Tab-separated table of C-alpha atoms and ligand atoms in Angstrom:
chain	number	residue	atom	x	y	z
Z	230	VAL	CA	9.054	47.065	3.554
Z	231	SER	CA	11.295	44.880	1.401
Z	232	ALA	CA	10.827	41.937	3.808
Z	233	HIS	CA	7.104	42.373	3.505
Z	234	TRP	CA	7.371	42.574	-0.275
Z	235	GLN	CA	9.454	39.417	-0.348
Z	236	ARG	CA	6.912	37.631	1.775
Z	237	GLU	CA	4.096	38.741	-0.534
Z	238	GLY	CA	6.141	37.779	-3.560
Z	239	LYS	CA	6.754	34.351	-2.181
Z	240	ARG	CA	3.111	33.987	-1.360
Z	241	ALA	CA	2.116	34.951	-4.883
Z	242	ALA	CA	4.623	32.521	-6.366
Z	243	ALA	CA	3.326	29.802	-4.057
Z	244	ALA	CA	-0.202	30.487	-5.214
Z	245	ALA	CA	0.854	30.300	-8.864
Z	246	GLU	CA	2.545	26.965	-8.409
Z	247	PRO	CA	2.289	25.298	-5.023
Z	248	ALA	CA	5.757	24.297	-3.855
Z	249	PRO	CA	5.759	20.533	-3.346
Z	250	ALA	CA	5.966	19.873	0.376
Z	251	VAL	CA	6.798	16.234	-0.096
Z	252	ARG	CA	10.426	15.211	-0.547
Z	253	LEU	CA	11.549	12.390	-2.743
Z	254	ALA	CA	12.790	9.648	-0.411
Z	255	PRO	CA	15.141	6.855	-1.479
Z	256	PRO	CA	13.815	3.385	-0.617
Z	257	LEU	CA	15.317	1.824	2.520
Z	258	GLY	CA	17.234	-1.430	2.719
Z	259	GLN	CA	16.721	-2.653	-0.863
Z	260	GLY	CA	20.377	-3.241	-1.663
Z	261	VAL	CA	22.016	-3.951	-5.005
Z	262	LEU	CA	18.961	-5.569	-6.609
Z	263	LEU	CA	16.921	-2.383	-6.671
Z	264	ALA	CA	20.046	-0.344	-7.513
Z	265	ALA	CA	20.345	-2.354	-10.749
Z	266	TRP	CA	16.732	-1.588	-11.710
Z	267	VAL	CA	17.221	2.075	-10.916
Z	268	ALA	CA	20.385	2.279	-12.994
Z	269	ARG	CA	18.467	0.766	-15.933
Z	270	ALA	CA	15.697	3.330	-15.407
Z	271	ARG	CA	18.270	6.168	-15.488
Z	272	ALA	CA	19.385	4.917	-18.916
Z	273	LEU	CA	15.749	4.484	-20.048
Z	274	ARG	CA	16.481	0.766	-20.365
Z	275	LEU	CA	13.864	-0.388	-17.880
Z	276	PRO	CA	11.447	-3.108	-19.145
Z	277	HIS	CA	8.323	-1.310	-20.422
Z	278	ALA	CA	6.157	-2.824	-17.727
Z	279	VAL	CA	7.211	-3.618	-14.175
Z	280	VAL	CA	5.076	-4.809	-11.278
Z	281	VAL	CA	6.404	-3.827	-7.880
Z	282	GLU	CA	5.285	-6.509	-5.425
Z	283	GLY	CA	5.322	-6.547	-1.624
Z	284	ALA	CA	3.173	-6.851	1.460
Z	285	ARG	CA	0.977	-4.028	2.757
Z	286	GLY	CA	3.102	-1.189	4.011
Z	287	SER	CA	6.344	-2.629	2.652
Z	288	GLY	CA	7.315	0.535	0.771
Z	289	LYS	CA	6.074	-0.264	-2.735
Z	290	THR	CA	5.035	3.352	-3.275
Z	291	THR	CA	8.484	4.678	-2.331
Z	292	VAL	CA	10.081	2.229	-4.797
Z	293	LEU	CA	7.628	3.257	-7.526
Z	294	GLN	CA	8.294	6.931	-6.992
Z	295	TRP	CA	12.037	6.404	-7.015
Z	296	LEU	CA	11.823	4.466	-10.304
Z	297	ALA	CA	9.530	7.110	-11.833
Z	298	ALA	CA	11.937	9.868	-10.805
Z	299	ALA	CA	14.867	7.814	-12.175
Z	300	LEU	CA	13.083	7.706	-15.530
Z	301	LEU	CA	12.167	11.399	-15.590
Z	302	CYS	CA	14.976	13.249	-13.715
Z	303	PRO	CA	17.019	15.265	-16.263
Z	304	SER	CA	20.203	15.479	-14.169
Z	305	GLU	CA	23.205	14.320	-16.159
Z	306	LEU	CA	25.413	14.096	-13.085
Z	307	ASP	CA	23.418	11.372	-11.386
Z	308	THR	CA	23.703	8.115	-13.333
Z	309	GLU	CA	22.921	5.711	-10.461
Z	310	GLY	CA	19.660	7.271	-9.282
Z	311	PRO	CA	17.423	10.333	-9.541
Z	312	CYS	CA	19.107	13.463	-8.143
Z	313	GLY	CA	16.237	13.783	-5.660
Z	314	VAL	CA	16.355	17.586	-5.421
Z	315	CYS	CA	15.625	19.034	-8.863
Z	316	ARG	CA	12.223	20.433	-9.872
Z	317	THR	CA	11.372	17.223	-11.723
Z	318	CYS	CA	12.177	14.996	-8.733
Z	319	LEU	CA	10.167	17.187	-6.368
Z	320	ARG	CA	7.181	17.202	-8.706
Z	321	VAL	CA	7.364	13.406	-9.009
Z	322	ALA	CA	7.285	13.175	-5.200
Z	323	ALA	CA	4.304	15.519	-5.076
Z	324	ASP	CA	2.562	13.735	-7.941
Z	325	LEU	CA	2.563	16.949	-10.018
Z	326	HIS	CA	4.770	16.024	-12.988
Z	327	PRO	CA	3.056	16.369	-16.380
Z	328	ASP	CA	4.662	13.184	-17.772
Z	329	LEU	CA	3.724	11.098	-14.747
Z	330	HIS	CA	0.182	9.702	-14.753
Z	331	VAL	CA	-1.017	7.957	-11.634
Z	332	ILE	CA	-4.147	5.797	-11.430
Z	333	THR	CA	-5.543	5.252	-7.917
Z	334	ARG	CA	-8.733	4.114	-6.293
Z	335	ALA	CA	-10.961	6.774	-4.714
Z	336	GLN	CA	-9.142	8.358	-1.761
Z	337	ASP	CA	-12.079	10.332	-0.398
Z	338	GLU	CA	-15.783	11.025	-0.963
Z	339	ASP	CA	-14.964	13.768	-3.485
Z	340	ASP	CA	-13.056	11.365	-5.708
Z	341	HIS	CA	-15.853	8.964	-5.252
Z	342	LYS	CA	-18.533	11.375	-6.377
Z	343	GLN	CA	-16.866	13.693	-8.865
Z	344	GLU	CA	-14.436	11.361	-10.567
Z	345	LYS	CA	-16.691	8.348	-10.188
Z	346	LYS	CA	-13.800	6.291	-8.871
Z	347	SER	CA	-14.420	3.335	-6.636
Z	348	PHE	CA	-12.932	2.731	-3.158
Z	349	TYR	CA	-12.506	-0.919	-4.045
Z	350	VAL	CA	-11.579	-1.389	-7.708
Z	351	LEU	CA	-9.776	0.403	-10.510
Z	352	LYS	CA	-12.281	0.885	-13.296
Z	353	VAL	CA	-11.860	0.395	-17.041
Z	354	GLY	CA	-12.688	4.089	-17.615
Z	355	GLN	CA	-9.615	5.095	-15.611
Z	356	ILE	CA	-7.362	2.878	-17.723
Z	357	ARG	CA	-8.850	4.257	-20.960
Z	358	ALA	CA	-8.421	7.850	-19.838
Z	359	ALA	CA	-4.770	7.202	-18.976
Z	360	GLN	CA	-4.221	5.480	-22.334
Z	361	ASP	CA	-5.597	8.595	-23.983
Z	362	ARG	CA	-3.061	10.769	-22.169
Z	363	LEU	CA	-0.229	8.406	-23.075
Z	364	THR	CA	-0.838	8.981	-26.797
Z	365	ARG	CA	0.357	12.576	-26.378
Z	366	SER	CA	4.041	13.441	-26.538
Z	367	PRO	CA	5.990	13.773	-23.330
Z	368	VAL	CA	5.746	17.344	-22.101
Z	369	GLU	CA	9.352	17.512	-20.958
Z	370	GLY	CA	10.842	15.028	-23.371
Z	371	ARG	CA	12.529	12.223	-21.437
Z	372	ALA	CA	9.755	9.665	-20.923
Z	373	ARG	CA	6.111	9.077	-20.115
Z	374	VAL	CA	5.330	7.088	-16.988
Z	375	LEU	CA	2.020	5.498	-15.994
Z	376	VAL	CA	1.802	4.347	-12.384
Z	377	ILE	CA	-1.070	2.068	-11.418
Z	378	ALA	CA	-1.456	1.957	-7.648
Z	379	ASP	CA	-3.089	-1.202	-6.282
Z	380	ALA	CA	-3.030	-2.664	-9.784
Z	381	ASP	CA	-4.236	-5.957	-8.303
Z	382	THR	CA	-7.642	-4.264	-7.773
Z	383	MET	CA	-8.149	-3.587	-11.505
Z	384	GLU	CA	-11.505	-5.006	-12.584
Z	385	GLU	CA	-11.182	-7.643	-15.302
Z	386	GLU	CA	-12.331	-5.295	-18.050
Z	387	ALA	CA	-9.698	-2.807	-16.977
Z	388	GLN	CA	-6.967	-5.441	-17.126
Z	389	ASN	CA	-8.117	-6.442	-20.585
Z	390	ALA	CA	-8.038	-2.795	-21.707
Z	391	LEU	CA	-4.525	-2.437	-20.304
Z	392	LEU	CA	-3.286	-5.311	-22.484
Z	393	LYS	CA	-3.214	-3.004	-25.504
Z	394	THR	CA	-0.672	-0.743	-23.791
Z	395	LEU	CA	1.314	-3.701	-22.443
Z	396	GLU	CA	1.669	-5.037	-25.960
Z	397	GLU	CA	2.491	-1.746	-27.661
Z	398	PRO	CA	3.578	0.708	-24.967
Z	399	GLY	CA	5.023	3.253	-27.383
Z	400	ARG	CA	8.399	4.874	-27.359
Z	401	ASP	CA	9.867	5.818	-23.944
Z	402	THR	CA	6.627	4.868	-22.210
Z	403	PHE	CA	6.876	2.924	-18.982
Z	404	LEU	CA	4.192	1.238	-16.960
Z	405	LEU	CA	4.841	0.802	-13.231
Z	406	LEU	CA	2.299	-1.368	-11.472
Z	407	GLU	CA	1.936	-1.806	-7.713
Z	408	ALA	CA	0.496	-5.047	-6.342
Z	409	ALA	CA	0.248	-6.645	-2.893
Z	410	ARG	CA	-1.431	-9.656	-4.480
Z	411	PRO	CA	0.049	-10.064	-7.993
Z	412	GLU	CA	-1.810	-13.390	-8.334
Z	413	GLN	CA	-4.982	-11.301	-8.836
Z	414	LEU	CA	-3.632	-10.062	-12.139
Z	415	LEU	CA	-4.796	-11.980	-15.201
Z	416	PRO	CA	-2.231	-14.422	-16.620
Z	417	THR	CA	-2.225	-12.387	-19.844
Z	418	VAL	CA	-1.171	-9.310	-17.845
Z	419	ARG	CA	1.329	-11.179	-15.641
Z	420	SER	CA	3.110	-12.662	-18.637
Z	421	ARG	CA	3.775	-9.164	-19.974
Z	422	VAL	CA	5.293	-7.562	-16.876
Z	423	GLN	CA	8.596	-7.982	-15.122
Z	424	ARG	CA	8.445	-8.559	-11.377
Z	425	LEU	CA	10.307	-6.567	-8.773
Z	426	ARG	CA	9.891	-7.668	-5.162
Z	427	VAL	CA	10.315	-5.178	-2.328
Z	428	LEU	CA	12.462	-6.863	0.340
Z	429	PRO	CA	11.344	-6.865	3.973
Z	430	LEU	CA	13.519	-4.708	6.221
Z	431	ALA	CA	15.760	-6.154	8.920
Z	432	ASP	CA	14.431	-5.615	12.466
Z	433	ALA	CA	17.335	-3.347	13.392
Z	434	VAL	CA	16.751	-1.072	10.362
Z	435	LEU	CA	13.036	-1.063	11.134
Z	436	ALA	CA	13.505	-0.198	14.807
Z	437	GLU	CA	15.909	2.629	13.947
Z	438	GLU	CA	13.543	4.099	11.355
Z	439	ILE	CA	10.434	3.875	13.578
Z	440	ARG	CA	12.364	5.488	16.450
Z	441	ARG	CA	13.579	8.283	14.187
Z	442	ARG	CA	10.119	9.056	12.833
Z	443	ILE	CA	7.710	8.678	15.699
Z	444	ALA	CA	9.886	7.937	18.779
Z	445	PRO	CA	7.454	5.615	20.618
Z	446	PRO	CA	8.153	4.446	24.163
Z	447	PRO	CA	10.614	1.432	24.213
Z	448	GLN	CA	8.043	-1.294	24.875
Z	449	ARG	CA	5.718	0.009	22.154
Z	450	LEU	CA	8.672	0.180	19.749
Z	451	GLU	CA	9.476	-3.435	20.457
Z	452	ALA	CA	5.846	-4.466	19.873
Z	453	ALA	CA	5.689	-2.416	16.670
Z	454	VAL	CA	8.832	-4.095	15.238
Z	455	ALA	CA	7.458	-7.538	16.106
Z	456	LEU	CA	4.072	-6.795	14.452
Z	457	ALA	CA	5.585	-5.170	11.388
Z	458	ALA	CA	7.422	-8.309	10.161
Z	459	GLY	CA	9.807	-6.281	7.978
Z	460	SER	CA	7.290	-3.678	6.796
Z	461	LEU	CA	7.974	-0.045	7.730
Z	462	GLY	CA	4.402	1.032	6.908
Z	463	LEU	CA	2.984	-1.519	9.332
Z	464	GLY	CA	5.623	-0.674	11.968
Z	465	LEU	CA	4.653	3.039	11.855
Z	466	LEU	CA	0.999	2.083	11.930
Z	467	ALA	CA	1.565	-0.180	14.921
Z	468	GLY	CA	2.957	2.758	16.861
Z	469	THR	CA	-0.273	4.797	16.588
Z	470	GLU	CA	-2.858	5.157	19.349
Z	471	ARG	CA	-5.708	3.692	17.239
Z	472	VAL	CA	-3.756	0.500	16.579
Z	473	VAL	CA	-2.830	0.127	20.231
Z	474	GLN	CA	-6.613	0.266	20.966
Z	475	LEU	CA	-7.401	-2.294	18.254
Z	476	HIS	CA	-4.623	-4.497	19.596
Z	477	ASP	CA	-6.225	-4.344	23.071
Z	478	LEU	CA	-9.517	-5.459	21.459
Z	479	VAL	CA	-7.726	-8.373	19.791
Z	480	ARG	CA	-6.229	-9.458	23.137
Z	481	ALA	CA	-9.671	-9.231	24.770
Z	482	VAL	CA	-11.214	-11.342	22.011
Z	483	LEU	CA	-8.584	-14.092	22.432
Z	484	ALA	CA	-8.867	-13.998	26.240
Z	485	THR	CA	-12.636	-14.433	26.381
Z	486	THR	CA	-13.962	-16.327	23.349
Z	487	GLN	CA	-16.650	-17.964	25.462
Z	488	GLY	CA	-18.136	-14.656	26.580
Z	489	LEU	CA	-17.353	-12.951	23.262
Z	490	ARG	CA	-20.195	-10.823	21.785
Z	491	PRO	CA	-19.498	-10.781	18.040
Z	492	VAL	CA	-21.816	-7.917	16.982
Z	493	ALA	CA	-20.711	-5.594	19.791
Z	494	THR	CA	-17.033	-6.413	19.161
Z	495	ALA	CA	-17.382	-5.821	15.432
Z	496	ARG	CA	-18.929	-2.423	16.172
Z	497	ALA	CA	-16.166	-1.559	18.616
Z	498	VAL	CA	-13.592	-2.328	15.891
Z	499	LEU	CA	-15.345	0.031	13.476
Z	500	ALA	CA	-16.071	2.746	16.052
Z	501	GLY	CA	-15.036	6.236	14.993
Z	502	ALA	CA	-14.863	5.385	11.264
Z	503	ASP	CA	-16.936	8.023	9.551
Z	504	GLU	CA	-16.379	6.830	5.991
Z	505	ARG	CA	-16.563	3.497	4.316
Z	506	ARG	CA	-12.871	3.436	3.462
Z	507	HIS	CA	-11.992	4.132	7.117
Z	508	GLU	CA	-14.201	1.213	8.164
Z	509	LEU	CA	-12.359	-0.945	5.662
Z	510	GLU	CA	-8.969	0.226	6.964
Z	511	GLN	CA	-9.923	-0.442	10.585
Z	512	ALA	CA	-11.355	-3.871	9.717
Z	513	ARG	CA	-8.181	-4.777	7.783
Z	514	THR	CA	-5.951	-3.543	10.603
Z	515	PHE	CA	-7.956	-5.524	13.212
Z	516	LEU	CA	-7.677	-8.722	11.127
Z	517	TRP	CA	-3.976	-8.132	10.601
Z	518	LEU	CA	-3.413	-7.732	14.377
Z	519	LEU	CA	-5.580	-10.771	15.044
Z	520	ARG	CA	-3.582	-12.879	12.602
Z	521	ALA	CA	-0.292	-11.636	14.061
Z	522	GLU	CA	-1.457	-12.455	17.579
Z	523	LEU	CA	-2.757	-15.908	16.571
Z	524	ARG	CA	0.522	-16.677	14.854
Z	525	ALA	CA	2.472	-15.635	17.903
Z	526	GLN	CA	0.283	-17.777	20.178
Z	527	GLY	CA	0.356	-20.679	17.717
Z	528	TYR	CA	4.142	-20.561	17.717
Z	529	GLY	CA	4.033	-20.521	21.517
Z	530	LEU	CA	1.983	-23.724	21.498
Z	531	ALA	CA	4.258	-25.302	18.947
Z	532	ALA	CA	7.218	-24.491	21.200
Z	533	SER	CA	5.526	-26.079	24.236
Z	534	ALA	CA	4.634	-29.108	22.081
Z	535	ALA	CA	8.339	-29.595	21.504
Z	536	GLY	CA	8.647	-30.371	25.243
Z	537	SER	CA	7.268	-33.456	26.953
Z	538	TYR	CA	3.591	-32.444	26.758
Z	539	PRO	CA	1.521	-32.634	23.574
Z	540	ALA	CA	-0.421	-29.552	22.549
Z	541	PRO	CA	-4.066	-30.643	22.306
Z	542	GLN	CA	-5.278	-27.079	21.806
Z	543	THR	CA	-3.359	-26.313	18.613
Z	544	GLU	CA	-6.394	-26.973	16.435
Z	545	PRO	CA	-8.597	-23.943	17.420
Z	546	TRP	CA	-5.689	-21.550	16.719
Z	547	THR	CA	-5.172	-22.824	13.213
Z	548	SER	CA	-8.891	-22.830	12.388
Z	549	TRP	CA	-9.145	-19.262	13.798
Z	550	LEU	CA	-6.262	-18.309	11.555
Z	551	GLU	CA	-8.191	-19.703	8.574
Z	552	LEU	CA	-11.233	-17.660	9.664
Z	553	THR	CA	-9.232	-14.413	9.678
Z	554	LEU	CA	-7.780	-15.150	6.236
Z	555	ALA	CA	-11.277	-15.879	4.904
Z	556	ALA	CA	-12.495	-12.584	6.392
Z	557	GLU	CA	-9.683	-10.684	4.629
Z	558	ARG	CA	-10.750	-12.223	1.344
Z	559	ASP	CA	-14.408	-11.307	2.074
Z	560	LEU	CA	-13.383	-7.648	2.534
Z	561	ASP	CA	-11.812	-7.776	-0.938
Z	562	LEU	CA	-15.101	-9.126	-2.277
Z	563	LEU	CA	-16.805	-5.911	-1.123
Z	564	ILE	CA	-18.834	-7.537	1.665
Z	565	PRO	CA	-19.597	-4.840	4.286
Z	566	PRO	CA	-16.903	-4.778	7.055
Z	567	GLU	CA	-19.363	-5.123	9.944
Z	568	GLN	CA	-20.882	-8.246	8.419
Z	569	VAL	CA	-17.415	-9.715	7.699
Z	570	LEU	CA	-16.106	-9.109	11.218
Z	571	THR	CA	-19.307	-10.381	12.866
Z	572	ALA	CA	-19.235	-13.610	10.840
Z	573	CYS	CA	-15.547	-14.108	11.637
Z	574	LEU	CA	-16.105	-13.650	15.392
Z	575	VAL	CA	-19.164	-15.915	15.385
Z	576	GLY	CA	-16.882	-18.535	13.849
Z	577	PHE	CA	-14.384	-17.942	16.710
Z	578	VAL	CA	-17.105	-18.640	19.277
Z	579	ALA	CA	-18.355	-21.722	17.384
Z	580	ARG	CA	-14.814	-23.143	17.207
Z	581	GLY	CA	-13.779	-21.922	20.619
Z	582	LEU	CA	-11.810	-23.730	23.215
Z	583	GLY	CA	-15.129	-24.641	24.884
F	977	ZN	ZN1	16.169	15.118	-10.241
C-alpha cells in the first residue's frame, strides 16, 4: 500500500511541476577561453550582451545554456561554473526558469499558428514581448537572462527594436545571442555585443563522443567524423539513417551528372518531409553533404595536380561548389526548397563534365 501511495504521490508531484528530464551538460572541448567567460558569468560580470558564434551543430546552444546557468545558479560553492544539479540549473536546462526568456523561431505547426512565429525569421513582436518581460524584476533575484536563438535570423525591424535593450539593458540583465552567421546582424547591433566563438572539436574528441552516444559501426563513425569537421551536432547527424540515404543520393548525383534528372532528384531529397521545416532541414543537410563531398573530391584533384599531370577538370568542381553555396543562400531567402534544389542541380548539368 505504501509503495502504491508513494507512486501516486510522485505522480501527483510530477503533474504539479514536471520534473525536467533534460540534464545541464557542460560544453565539450572549449578550454580556458570559455572557462574565463563562465567565471565572469558566475560573478555577474559578464558583458551585458554576448553573441555566441559557431557553425551549424557546433554546440552553441550548450554554451548558451551553460552561461545562462552560470548567471542564474545560486550555489555559493561553485565559483567556476554552474553547479549543474540544483533546481535552478535543471530548470535552465529544461527551459523552465522564470528569469530565463528564450526567443526562438517556430519549432512546429502549433507555434506557427498559435504564437504566429515564423519558421524562417524572428519577428519584431517577439523581441517586444521579451522586452516587456525584462522590465519586471527577477523572480528569483540573481539576474534576468534573454536568450535569442538564431539571432542572425532577426528581421531588420526586430534588430532595430533590440537596440533599445542593447543600449540600456537594465541592472543584472544579460542578453545571450546565438548566431551561425553573425555578419547578418546589423552593424549597430554587432558593435554593441561581445563575440564568443565556439571552438571546433578535435577529431579524437569527436569520435569518442559520437561513439559514446550512438555507437555507429566503425566505417560509419569514420565517415561521420570526416563530415562533421569539428562539429558534434553534424557528427551525430551524420550517423543517422536519413543522412546516410542523403549521402548516397549525393554520391549518385556526382557519379552521373550527365544522366541527372534535377526535378526527380530534388523530390527524392525532400521525400518523407511532411512539414515545411523538415523540407528545409533535408535540403540544408543535402547541400551540406554535397559541399563536403565536392570539397573532398576537389582536394583529391588538387593532390593529383601536385604530381606530373595537370588537373584540367578542377573547374567544374569549384563552380559546383559555388552553386551549392548560392543554393544555401537561396534557402535563407525563403525560396521554396524544391525550387532551390532543382535550380542547383540544373546548374550542375549545365556545367557538367560533358
Ligand atoms: Zn546550480
